[in-house]
Amino acid sequence: MQHAPAEASTTIFALASGAPPAAIAIMRLSGPRTDAILEALAGSLTAPRLATLRVLRHAGEALDQALVLRFPGPGSYTGEDSAELHLHAGAAVIEAVADALLALGATPAEPGEFTRRACLSGRIGLLEAEAIADLVAAETGAQRRQALDQLGGGLSRLYEGWAQRLRLLLARQEALIDFPDEDLPDETEAANRSDLRSLCEEMQAHLADGARSERIRSGVRVVIAGAPNAGKSSLLNALSGEEDAIVSPIAGTTRDAISVRLQVAGTLVSFIDTAGLHETGDAIEAEGIRRARVHAARADLVLSLVEPGAAPEQIVTEAECWVIRSKADLLTAPAAPGELAISTRSGQGLDRLREQLVAAVRRLTAGGAGASLTRARHRAGVEEAVVHLRDAQVQTWPELRGEALRLATLALGRLTGRIGVEDVLDTIFGQFCIGK
């Protein structure tokens, strides 16, 4: 990873705690002027990493009585001289301290700028920085546990281990190229091919398992599809316990997807109510139907609602698709084997549906205990490495095989942040909150 020199940076500050009023507000500082600013506000420097009670003053006026913590670089979170001011969390106090920091030469931090500096100084890796963002955004226990696992460095160690094995393969390959007349062991070429095949298989297994962890991070997508008036909106409302979707006897009431996020079995699930599937000459309704089919194609699970006496709609999806007979109170015959009959009016079948949803969510998020990719960026990087490894396996020219190995190593390096990360930093840290 390329390191940014701390002395070349500005000194930044931001409120790291919630909005006032509250009991305590934490103002963070980081950068080369941190110690000078602390001296100006607190009268003198406090001992490192020791909470010290001081009266903060500026321009002859007392601003607040605060706890001051100083973290000298490079052992701080950002790798720079840093500090925290634990203030009384009144709006007037926070505003007065912020004004003083501005006057003393500090600059308001951008979203994620503290963690960005930690990443650029080498204190944390790019994958750990992403884990911090996921931990801050975690809504469920599963998301929290997954983010903590990644923050612990498991994913970085996996990718760095692969990169190290690739570098060893590349070194062997270059030895075959540079010293063709030397008596290199006959087993070298066979060992290279065996190790290459093993690496490729490991990465492919990692990609296959990635869908599970991506669902934990982003949520399981359950799409409710079917013909108009099949009861899709009523089912969404029954599952959420709220009137999230408009229910009307008029066909075509839902023209665009309505998404409701709920926790099921400790996992975030997005239930998506879609437009009724049918032929129509209405351009707006047709666009809603097109979007409904796109949602179904991308779903993790499709609930295909069918009215009594009607045939199920043809839904193109690779996901599991459950046929659910709605309006069970109007059924004149039992539901067919494999179908579930429900009535949102009487509640019939809803408890059984909820039980099956819990089992499905657990199944969709179950997997191994190893490190898993969690973002589209991770998937794209590993997929790129696999493409180059497959290329290396079929190359007959040693030079071309070596180039493919080098490209695979670069793809993994971009994932961990060891090389070429400038183009992704703005995207990653722009998703952070200010003060982190």
Short mmCIF file of C-alpha atoms in Angstrom, two decimals:
data_model
loop_
_atom_site.label_atom_id
_atom_site.label_comp_id
_atom_site.label_asym_id
_atom_site.label_seq_id
_atom_site.Cartn_x
_atom_site.Cartn_y
_atom_site.Cartn_z
CA MET A 1 0.00 0.00 0.00
CA GLN A 2 1.24 3.50 -0.77
CA HIS A 3 1.73 5.51 2.42
CA ALA A 4 0.82 9.18 2.63
CA PRO A 5 3.26 11.19 4.77
CA ALA A 6 1.47 12.58 7.81
CA GLU A 7 3.46 15.84 7.76
CA ALA A 8 2.04 16.66 4.30
CA SER A 9 -1.57 16.42 5.43
CA THR A 10 -3.89 18.95 6.99
CA THR A 11 -5.27 18.64 10.49
CA ILE A 12 -8.89 17.52 10.44
CA PHE A 13 -11.66 17.41 13.02
CA ALA A 14 -15.18 16.02 13.24
CA LEU A 15 -17.86 15.10 15.72
CA ALA A 16 -17.55 11.32 16.15
CA SER A 17 -20.62 10.89 18.35
CA GLY A 18 -24.32 11.39 17.66
CA ALA A 19 -26.12 14.68 17.17
CA PRO A 20 -26.87 16.78 20.27
CA PRO A 21 -28.40 16.97 22.75
CA ALA A 22 -26.75 14.04 24.52
CA ALA A 23 -24.65 13.32 27.59
CA ILE A 24 -21.27 13.34 25.84
CA ALA A 25 -19.97 14.58 22.49
CA ILE A 26 -16.66 13.27 21.16
CA MET A 27 -14.69 15.58 18.88
CA ARG A 28 -11.85 13.86 17.01
CA LEU A 29 -8.71 15.54 15.65
CA SER A 30 -5.91 14.16 13.52
CA GLY A 31 -2.96 15.71 11.74
CA PRO A 32 0.31 17.59 12.23
CA ARG A 33 -1.20 20.52 14.16
CA THR A 34 -3.01 18.37 16.72
CA ASP A 35 -0.54 18.98 19.57
CA ALA A 36 -0.36 22.71 18.89
CA ILE A 37 -4.15 22.95 18.92
CA LEU A 38 -4.36 20.99 22.18
CA GLU A 39 -1.81 23.27 23.80
CA ALA A 40 -3.79 26.32 22.70
CA LEU A 41 -7.10 24.94 24.00
CA ALA A 42 -6.00 23.06 27.14
CA GLY A 43 -3.03 25.20 28.20
CA SER A 44 -0.50 22.37 27.89
CA LEU A 45 -0.13 18.91 26.43
CA THR A 46 -1.67 16.06 28.38
CA ALA A 47 0.06 12.71 28.93
CA PRO A 48 -0.39 10.29 26.02
CA ARG A 49 -3.40 7.95 26.22
CA LEU A 50 -4.51 9.27 29.60
CA ALA A 51 -7.92 10.92 29.98
CA THR A 52 -7.27 14.29 31.61
CA LEU A 53 -9.86 16.82 32.79
CA ARG A 54 -9.17 20.29 31.40
CA VAL A 55 -11.02 23.56 30.88
CA LEU A 56 -10.89 24.36 27.16
CA ARG A 57 -10.30 28.04 26.43
CA HIS A 58 -10.07 30.14 23.29
CA ALA A 59 -9.69 33.89 22.82
CA GLY A 60 -9.85 34.36 26.58
CA GLU A 61 -13.18 32.55 26.96
CA ALA A 62 -13.90 29.23 28.66
CA LEU A 63 -15.62 26.89 26.17
CA ASP A 64 -16.20 23.74 28.22
CA GLN A 65 -14.80 21.47 30.90
CA ALA A 66 -13.74 18.39 28.95
CA LEU A 67 -11.77 15.16 29.06
CA VAL A 68 -8.77 15.38 26.75
CA LEU A 69 -7.11 12.28 25.28
CA ARG A 70 -3.96 12.52 23.16
CA PHE A 71 -2.72 9.76 20.84
CA PRO A 72 0.75 10.47 19.38
CA GLY A 73 1.51 9.07 15.95
CA PRO A 74 2.38 6.66 14.48
CA GLY A 75 0.67 4.52 17.14
CA SER A 76 -2.71 6.22 16.77
CA TYR A 77 -5.75 5.06 14.78
CA THR A 78 -4.80 7.24 11.80
CA GLY A 79 -1.03 6.88 12.18
CA GLU A 80 -0.84 10.65 12.80
CA ASP A 81 -0.87 12.73 15.97
CA SER A 82 -4.51 12.51 17.06
CA ALA A 83 -6.77 13.50 19.94
CA GLU A 84 -10.28 13.24 21.31
CA LEU A 85 -12.16 15.93 23.21
CA HIS A 86 -14.99 14.50 25.33
CA LEU A 87 -17.37 17.43 25.66
CA HIS A 88 -20.72 18.14 27.26
CA ALA A 89 -23.00 17.44 24.30
CA GLY A 90 -24.95 20.66 24.08
CA ALA A 91 -25.29 22.27 20.67
CA ALA A 92 -23.75 25.55 21.90
CA VAL A 93 -20.72 23.75 23.38
CA ILE A 94 -20.10 21.76 20.20
CA GLU A 95 -20.45 24.86 18.02
CA ALA A 96 -18.06 26.89 20.20
CA VAL A 97 -15.38 24.17 20.17
CA ALA A 98 -15.76 23.65 16.40
CA ASP A 99 -15.36 27.40 15.82
CA ALA A 100 -12.21 27.40 17.96
CA LEU A 101 -10.76 24.46 16.02
CA LEU A 102 -11.39 26.26 12.75
CA ALA A 103 -9.72 29.39 14.09
CA LEU A 104 -6.70 27.34 15.16
CA GLY A 105 -6.19 25.94 11.66
CA ALA A 106 -8.07 22.64 11.65
CA THR A 107 -10.30 21.62 8.74
CA PRO A 108 -13.66 19.78 8.91
CA ALA A 109 -13.16 16.13 7.97
CA GLU A 110 -14.76 14.54 4.93
CA PRO A 111 -16.81 11.32 5.35
CA GLY A 112 -14.47 8.46 6.24
CA GLU A 113 -11.38 10.67 6.25
CA PHE A 114 -10.01 9.37 9.57
CA THR A 115 -10.21 5.76 8.37
CA ARG A 116 -8.86 6.77 4.96
CA ARG A 117 -5.78 8.21 6.66
CA ALA A 118 -5.44 5.03 8.72
CA CYS A 119 -5.51 3.05 5.49
CA LEU A 120 -3.01 5.27 3.66
CA SER A 121 -0.60 5.26 6.61
CA GLY A 122 -0.64 1.46 6.71
CA ARG A 123 -2.40 1.17 10.08
CA ILE A 124 -5.18 -0.91 8.53
CA GLY A 125 -5.74 -2.58 5.18
CA LEU A 126 -8.37 -1.75 2.60
CA LEU A 127 -10.43 -4.83 3.47
CA GLU A 128 -10.38 -3.90 7.16
CA ALA A 129 -11.47 -0.35 6.27
CA GLU A 130 -14.46 -1.77 4.41
CA ALA A 131 -15.24 -3.94 7.43
CA ILE A 132 -15.36 -0.84 9.65
CA ALA A 133 -17.95 0.71 7.33
CA ASP A 134 -19.97 -2.51 7.42
CA LEU A 135 -19.75 -2.67 11.22
CA VAL A 136 -21.03 0.90 11.56
CA ALA A 137 -23.90 0.12 9.17
CA ALA A 138 -24.76 -3.29 10.71
CA GLU A 139 -28.47 -3.73 11.43
CA THR A 140 -28.46 -7.42 12.39
CA GLY A 141 -26.38 -9.73 14.52
CA ALA A 142 -25.31 -11.66 11.42
CA GLN A 143 -24.01 -8.47 9.77
CA ARG A 144 -22.17 -7.48 12.95
CA ARG A 145 -20.48 -10.88 13.29
CA GLN A 146 -19.47 -10.96 9.63
CA ALA A 147 -18.01 -7.43 9.76
CA LEU A 148 -16.04 -8.27 12.91
CA ASP A 149 -14.62 -11.39 11.27
CA GLN A 150 -13.42 -9.32 8.32
CA LEU A 151 -12.08 -6.59 10.62
CA GLY A 152 -10.03 -9.29 12.34
CA GLY A 153 -8.05 -9.72 9.12
CA GLY A 154 -9.27 -13.14 8.00
CA LEU A 155 -10.07 -12.03 4.46
CA SER A 156 -6.80 -10.10 4.14
CA ARG A 157 -4.83 -13.14 5.28
CA LEU A 158 -6.63 -15.35 2.75
CA TYR A 159 -5.94 -13.01 -0.18
CA GLU A 160 -2.36 -12.29 0.94
CA GLY A 161 -1.77 -16.03 1.24
CA TRP A 162 -2.99 -16.57 -2.31
CA ALA A 163 -0.81 -13.70 -3.55
CA GLN A 164 2.24 -15.17 -1.81
CA ARG A 165 1.64 -18.55 -3.44
CA LEU A 166 1.25 -16.83 -6.79
CA ARG A 167 4.54 -14.98 -6.31
CA LEU A 168 6.24 -18.31 -5.59
CA LEU A 169 4.69 -19.80 -8.74
CA LEU A 170 5.83 -16.78 -10.72
CA ALA A 171 9.38 -17.12 -9.36
CA ARG A 172 9.49 -20.78 -10.42
CA GLN A 173 8.09 -19.89 -13.82
CA GLU A 174 10.67 -17.16 -14.35
CA ALA A 175 13.42 -19.59 -13.35
CA LEU A 176 12.29 -21.90 -16.16
CA ILE A 177 12.38 -18.95 -18.56
CA ASP A 178 15.68 -17.38 -17.44
CA PHE A 179 17.66 -20.59 -17.00
CA PRO A 180 16.41 -23.00 -19.67
CA ASP A 181 19.76 -24.79 -19.86
CA GLU A 182 20.09 -25.32 -16.12
CA ASP A 183 19.35 -28.70 -14.59
CA LEU A 184 16.18 -27.65 -12.82
CA PRO A 185 14.24 -30.52 -11.24
CA ASP A 186 11.89 -32.27 -13.65
CA GLU A 187 9.19 -31.95 -11.04
CA THR A 188 9.19 -28.12 -11.20
CA GLU A 189 6.83 -27.88 -14.17
CA ALA A 190 4.49 -30.53 -12.77
CA ALA A 191 4.49 -28.83 -9.36
CA ASN A 192 3.67 -25.49 -10.97
CA ARG A 193 0.69 -26.93 -12.81
CA SER A 194 -0.57 -28.74 -9.71
CA ASP A 195 -0.28 -25.63 -7.52
CA LEU A 196 -1.93 -23.51 -10.20
CA ARG A 197 -4.86 -25.89 -10.46
CA SER A 198 -5.23 -26.00 -6.66
CA LEU A 199 -5.22 -22.19 -6.38
CA CYS A 200 -7.84 -21.85 -9.09
CA GLU A 201 -10.11 -24.38 -7.37
CA GLU A 202 -9.78 -22.59 -4.02
CA MET A 203 -10.72 -19.26 -5.57
CA GLN A 204 -13.70 -20.76 -7.37
CA ALA A 205 -14.94 -22.30 -4.11
CA HIS A 206 -14.49 -18.91 -2.44
CA LEU A 207 -16.63 -17.28 -5.15
CA ALA A 208 -19.34 -19.92 -4.75
CA ASP A 209 -19.48 -19.31 -1.00
CA GLY A 210 -19.52 -15.55 -1.53
CA ALA A 211 -23.23 -15.43 -2.33
CA ARG A 212 -23.95 -16.40 1.27
CA SER A 213 -21.91 -13.57 2.80
CA GLU A 214 -23.18 -11.04 0.25
CA ARG A 215 -26.72 -11.93 1.32
CA ILE A 216 -25.80 -11.36 4.96
CA ARG A 217 -24.32 -7.95 4.18
CA SER A 218 -26.93 -6.66 1.72
CA GLY A 219 -29.95 -8.73 2.74
CA VAL A 220 -31.79 -11.72 1.30
CA ARG A 221 -34.03 -10.63 -1.59
CA VAL A 222 -37.51 -12.19 -1.50
CA VAL A 223 -39.65 -11.13 -4.46
CA ILE A 224 -43.44 -11.39 -4.34
CA ALA A 225 -44.67 -11.91 -7.91
CA GLY A 226 -47.84 -12.92 -9.69
CA ALA A 227 -50.80 -11.69 -11.71
CA PRO A 228 -52.70 -8.50 -10.82
CA ASN A 229 -55.00 -8.86 -7.80
CA ALA A 230 -53.30 -12.10 -6.71
CA GLY A 231 -52.85 -10.65 -3.22
CA LYS A 232 -49.19 -9.61 -3.43
CA SER A 233 -49.61 -6.29 -1.61
CA SER A 234 -51.82 -7.91 1.03
CA LEU A 235 -49.11 -10.51 1.68
CA LEU A 236 -46.43 -7.82 1.98
CA ASN A 237 -48.55 -5.97 4.53
CA ALA A 238 -49.25 -9.20 6.45
CA LEU A 239 -45.55 -10.04 6.65
CA SER A 240 -44.50 -6.55 7.72
CA GLY A 241 -47.44 -5.91 10.04
CA GLU A 242 -47.83 -2.47 8.44
CA GLU A 243 -49.81 -0.94 5.59
CA ASP A 244 -46.74 -0.57 3.41
CA ALA A 245 -48.47 -1.31 0.11
CA ILE A 246 -51.80 -0.04 -1.23
CA VAL A 247 -54.41 -2.80 -1.42
CA SER A 248 -57.17 -2.26 -3.98
CA PRO A 249 -59.57 -4.40 -6.04
CA ILE A 250 -58.50 -2.36 -9.07
CA ALA A 251 -55.95 -4.30 -11.14
CA GLY A 252 -52.59 -2.62 -11.67
CA THR A 253 -52.52 -0.63 -8.42
CA THR A 254 -48.86 -1.54 -7.87
CA ARG A 255 -46.89 -0.17 -10.82
CA ASP A 256 -43.43 -0.08 -9.29
CA ALA A 257 -41.68 -2.28 -6.78
CA ILE A 258 -42.22 -1.63 -3.07
CA SER A 259 -39.49 -2.94 -0.77
CA VAL A 260 -39.81 -3.58 2.96
CA ARG A 261 -36.77 -4.60 5.04
CA LEU A 262 -37.41 -6.99 7.92
CA GLN A 263 -35.30 -9.22 10.14
CA VAL A 264 -35.91 -12.93 9.68
CA ALA A 265 -33.90 -15.43 11.72
CA GLY A 266 -31.46 -12.64 12.63
CA THR A 267 -30.84 -11.79 8.97
CA LEU A 268 -31.92 -8.74 7.00
CA VAL A 269 -34.52 -9.65 4.35
CA SER A 270 -35.91 -7.34 1.67
CA PHE A 271 -39.46 -8.32 0.71
CA ILE A 272 -40.23 -6.79 -2.69
CA ASP A 273 -43.83 -6.37 -3.88
CA THR A 274 -43.87 -6.10 -7.68
CA ALA A 275 -46.29 -5.07 -10.40
CA GLY A 276 -48.81 -7.68 -11.56
CA LEU A 277 -47.59 -9.82 -14.47
CA HIS A 278 -49.90 -9.63 -17.50
CA GLU A 279 -50.15 -8.24 -21.02
CA THR A 280 -50.88 -4.52 -21.15
CA GLY A 281 -50.88 -1.63 -23.60
CA ASP A 282 -50.19 0.92 -20.87
CA ALA A 283 -46.57 2.05 -21.25
CA ILE A 284 -46.11 2.91 -17.56
CA GLU A 285 -47.61 -0.37 -16.39
CA ALA A 286 -45.51 -2.27 -18.93
CA GLU A 287 -42.35 -0.71 -17.50
CA GLY A 288 -43.44 -1.80 -14.01
CA ILE A 289 -43.93 -5.36 -15.29
CA ARG A 290 -40.49 -5.31 -16.93
CA ARG A 291 -38.97 -4.23 -13.62
CA ALA A 292 -40.91 -6.95 -11.81
CA ARG A 293 -39.33 -9.59 -14.04
CA VAL A 294 -35.87 -8.07 -13.46
CA HIS A 295 -36.42 -8.23 -9.69
CA ALA A 296 -37.51 -11.88 -9.99
CA ALA A 297 -34.43 -12.73 -12.04
CA ARG A 298 -32.18 -11.23 -9.34
CA ALA A 299 -34.06 -12.69 -6.38
CA ASP A 300 -32.80 -15.17 -3.81
CA LEU A 301 -36.35 -16.49 -3.38
CA VAL A 302 -39.56 -15.86 -5.35
CA LEU A 303 -43.04 -16.15 -3.86
CA SER A 304 -45.33 -16.73 -6.86
CA LEU A 305 -48.86 -15.83 -5.77
CA VAL A 306 -51.73 -17.47 -7.66
CA GLU A 307 -55.45 -16.82 -7.25
CA PRO A 308 -57.87 -19.77 -6.86
CA GLY A 309 -58.44 -21.47 -10.21
CA ALA A 310 -55.61 -19.61 -12.00
CA ALA A 311 -52.41 -21.04 -13.42
CA PRO A 312 -49.03 -19.85 -12.07
CA GLU A 313 -47.28 -17.14 -14.08
CA GLN A 314 -44.14 -18.06 -15.99
CA ILE A 315 -41.31 -16.48 -13.98
CA VAL A 316 -37.73 -16.67 -15.24
CA THR A 317 -35.37 -16.97 -12.28
CA GLU A 318 -32.53 -19.13 -11.02
CA ALA A 319 -33.85 -18.74 -7.48
CA GLU A 320 -36.13 -21.14 -5.68
CA CYS A 321 -39.75 -20.33 -6.61
CA TRP A 322 -42.64 -21.18 -4.29
CA VAL A 323 -46.17 -21.38 -5.65
CA ILE A 324 -48.54 -19.90 -3.08
CA ARG A 325 -52.30 -20.09 -3.50
CA SER A 326 -53.72 -16.84 -2.16
CA LYS A 327 -57.27 -16.24 -0.90
CA ALA A 328 -57.38 -19.73 0.60
CA ASP A 329 -60.78 -18.92 2.13
CA LEU A 330 -62.16 -18.98 -1.45
CA LEU A 331 -60.51 -22.26 -2.50
CA THR A 332 -62.95 -25.03 -3.43
CA ALA A 333 -60.23 -27.72 -3.54
CA PRO A 334 -57.01 -28.33 -1.59
CA ALA A 335 -53.80 -26.77 -2.91
CA ALA A 336 -51.72 -29.01 -5.17
CA PRO A 337 -48.75 -30.88 -3.71
CA GLY A 338 -45.82 -28.50 -3.26
CA GLU A 339 -48.10 -25.46 -3.09
CA LEU A 340 -48.96 -23.50 0.03
CA ALA A 341 -52.43 -22.02 0.57
CA ILE A 342 -52.74 -18.77 2.52
CA SER A 343 -55.36 -16.18 3.33
CA THR A 344 -54.29 -12.74 4.48
CA ARG A 345 -57.90 -12.10 5.51
CA SER A 346 -58.28 -15.07 7.88
CA GLY A 347 -54.58 -15.66 8.58
CA GLN A 348 -54.75 -19.23 7.28
CA GLY A 349 -51.33 -20.58 6.29
CA LEU A 350 -49.39 -17.45 7.29
CA ASP A 351 -47.68 -19.06 10.29
CA ARG A 352 -46.57 -21.97 8.13
CA LEU A 353 -45.29 -19.53 5.48
CA ARG A 354 -43.31 -17.63 8.11
CA GLU A 355 -41.78 -20.91 9.35
CA GLN A 356 -40.76 -21.85 5.82
CA LEU A 357 -39.28 -18.37 5.27
CA VAL A 358 -37.17 -18.72 8.42
CA ALA A 359 -35.85 -22.08 7.20
CA ALA A 360 -35.15 -20.68 3.72
CA VAL A 361 -33.26 -17.64 5.05
CA ARG A 362 -31.13 -19.86 7.27
CA ARG A 363 -30.40 -22.12 4.32
CA LEU A 364 -29.49 -19.19 2.05
CA THR A 365 -27.07 -17.73 4.60
CA ALA A 366 -25.58 -20.98 5.91
CA GLY A 367 -22.04 -21.85 4.99
CA GLY A 368 -18.50 -22.47 6.11
CA ALA A 369 -16.74 -20.64 8.90
CA GLY A 370 -13.89 -19.41 6.71
CA ALA A 371 -13.31 -15.88 5.44
CA SER A 372 -15.86 -14.86 2.81
CA LEU A 373 -16.06 -12.07 0.28
CA THR A 374 -18.71 -9.49 1.16
CA ARG A 375 -18.74 -6.93 -1.65
CA ALA A 376 -19.04 -6.76 -5.42
CA ARG A 377 -15.49 -5.34 -5.48
CA HIS A 378 -14.17 -8.49 -3.83
CA ARG A 379 -16.06 -10.73 -6.25
CA ALA A 380 -14.81 -8.80 -9.28
CA GLY A 381 -11.20 -8.98 -8.08
CA VAL A 382 -11.24 -12.72 -7.39
CA GLU A 383 -13.07 -13.38 -10.67
CA GLU A 384 -10.36 -11.43 -12.50
CA ALA A 385 -7.66 -13.48 -10.79
CA VAL A 386 -9.44 -16.72 -11.76
CA VAL A 387 -9.63 -15.61 -15.41
CA HIS A 388 -5.85 -15.08 -15.46
CA LEU A 389 -5.19 -18.38 -13.68
CA ARG A 390 -7.29 -20.24 -16.24
CA ASP A 391 -5.32 -18.48 -18.96
CA ALA A 392 -2.07 -19.56 -17.31
CA GLN A 393 -3.25 -23.18 -17.24
CA VAL A 394 -3.74 -23.34 -21.02
CA GLN A 395 -0.69 -21.33 -22.08
CA THR A 396 2.09 -23.36 -23.70
CA TRP A 397 4.57 -20.49 -23.89
CA PRO A 398 6.32 -20.01 -20.52
CA GLU A 399 6.52 -16.23 -21.02
CA LEU A 400 2.75 -15.93 -21.55
CA ARG A 401 2.06 -18.18 -18.57
CA GLY A 402 4.27 -15.95 -16.43
CA GLU A 403 2.41 -12.84 -17.58
CA ALA A 404 -0.93 -14.42 -16.67
CA LEU A 405 0.40 -15.22 -13.19
CA ARG A 406 1.61 -11.63 -12.80
CA LEU A 407 -1.82 -10.26 -13.75
CA ALA A 408 -3.53 -12.58 -11.25
CA THR A 409 -1.17 -11.34 -8.52
CA LEU A 410 -1.98 -7.72 -9.41
CA ALA A 411 -5.72 -8.44 -9.17
CA LEU A 412 -5.29 -9.74 -5.61
CA GLY A 413 -3.03 -6.81 -4.74
CA ARG A 414 -5.73 -4.35 -5.72
CA LEU A 415 -8.15 -6.17 -3.42
CA THR A 416 -5.98 -5.84 -0.33
CA GLY A 417 -4.84 -2.31 -1.16
CA ARG A 418 -1.18 -3.15 -1.71
CA ILE A 419 -1.24 -1.60 -5.17
CA GLY A 420 -3.41 0.64 -7.36
CA VAL A 421 -6.05 1.65 -4.82
CA GLU A 422 -6.39 5.34 -5.63
CA ASP A 423 -9.29 4.77 -8.03
CA VAL A 424 -11.41 3.01 -5.38
CA LEU A 425 -10.65 5.11 -2.29
CA ASP A 426 -13.22 7.81 -3.03
CA THR A 427 -15.92 5.19 -3.59
CA ILE A 428 -15.13 3.23 -0.43
CA PHE A 429 -14.66 6.10 2.01
CA GLY A 430 -17.49 8.18 0.56
CA GLN A 431 -19.85 5.60 2.11
CA PHE A 432 -18.55 6.31 5.63
CA CYS A 433 -20.12 8.69 8.11
CA ILE A 434 -18.33 11.92 9.03
CA GLY A 435 -16.08 11.42 12.06
CA LYS A 436 -15.08 7.83 11.23
#
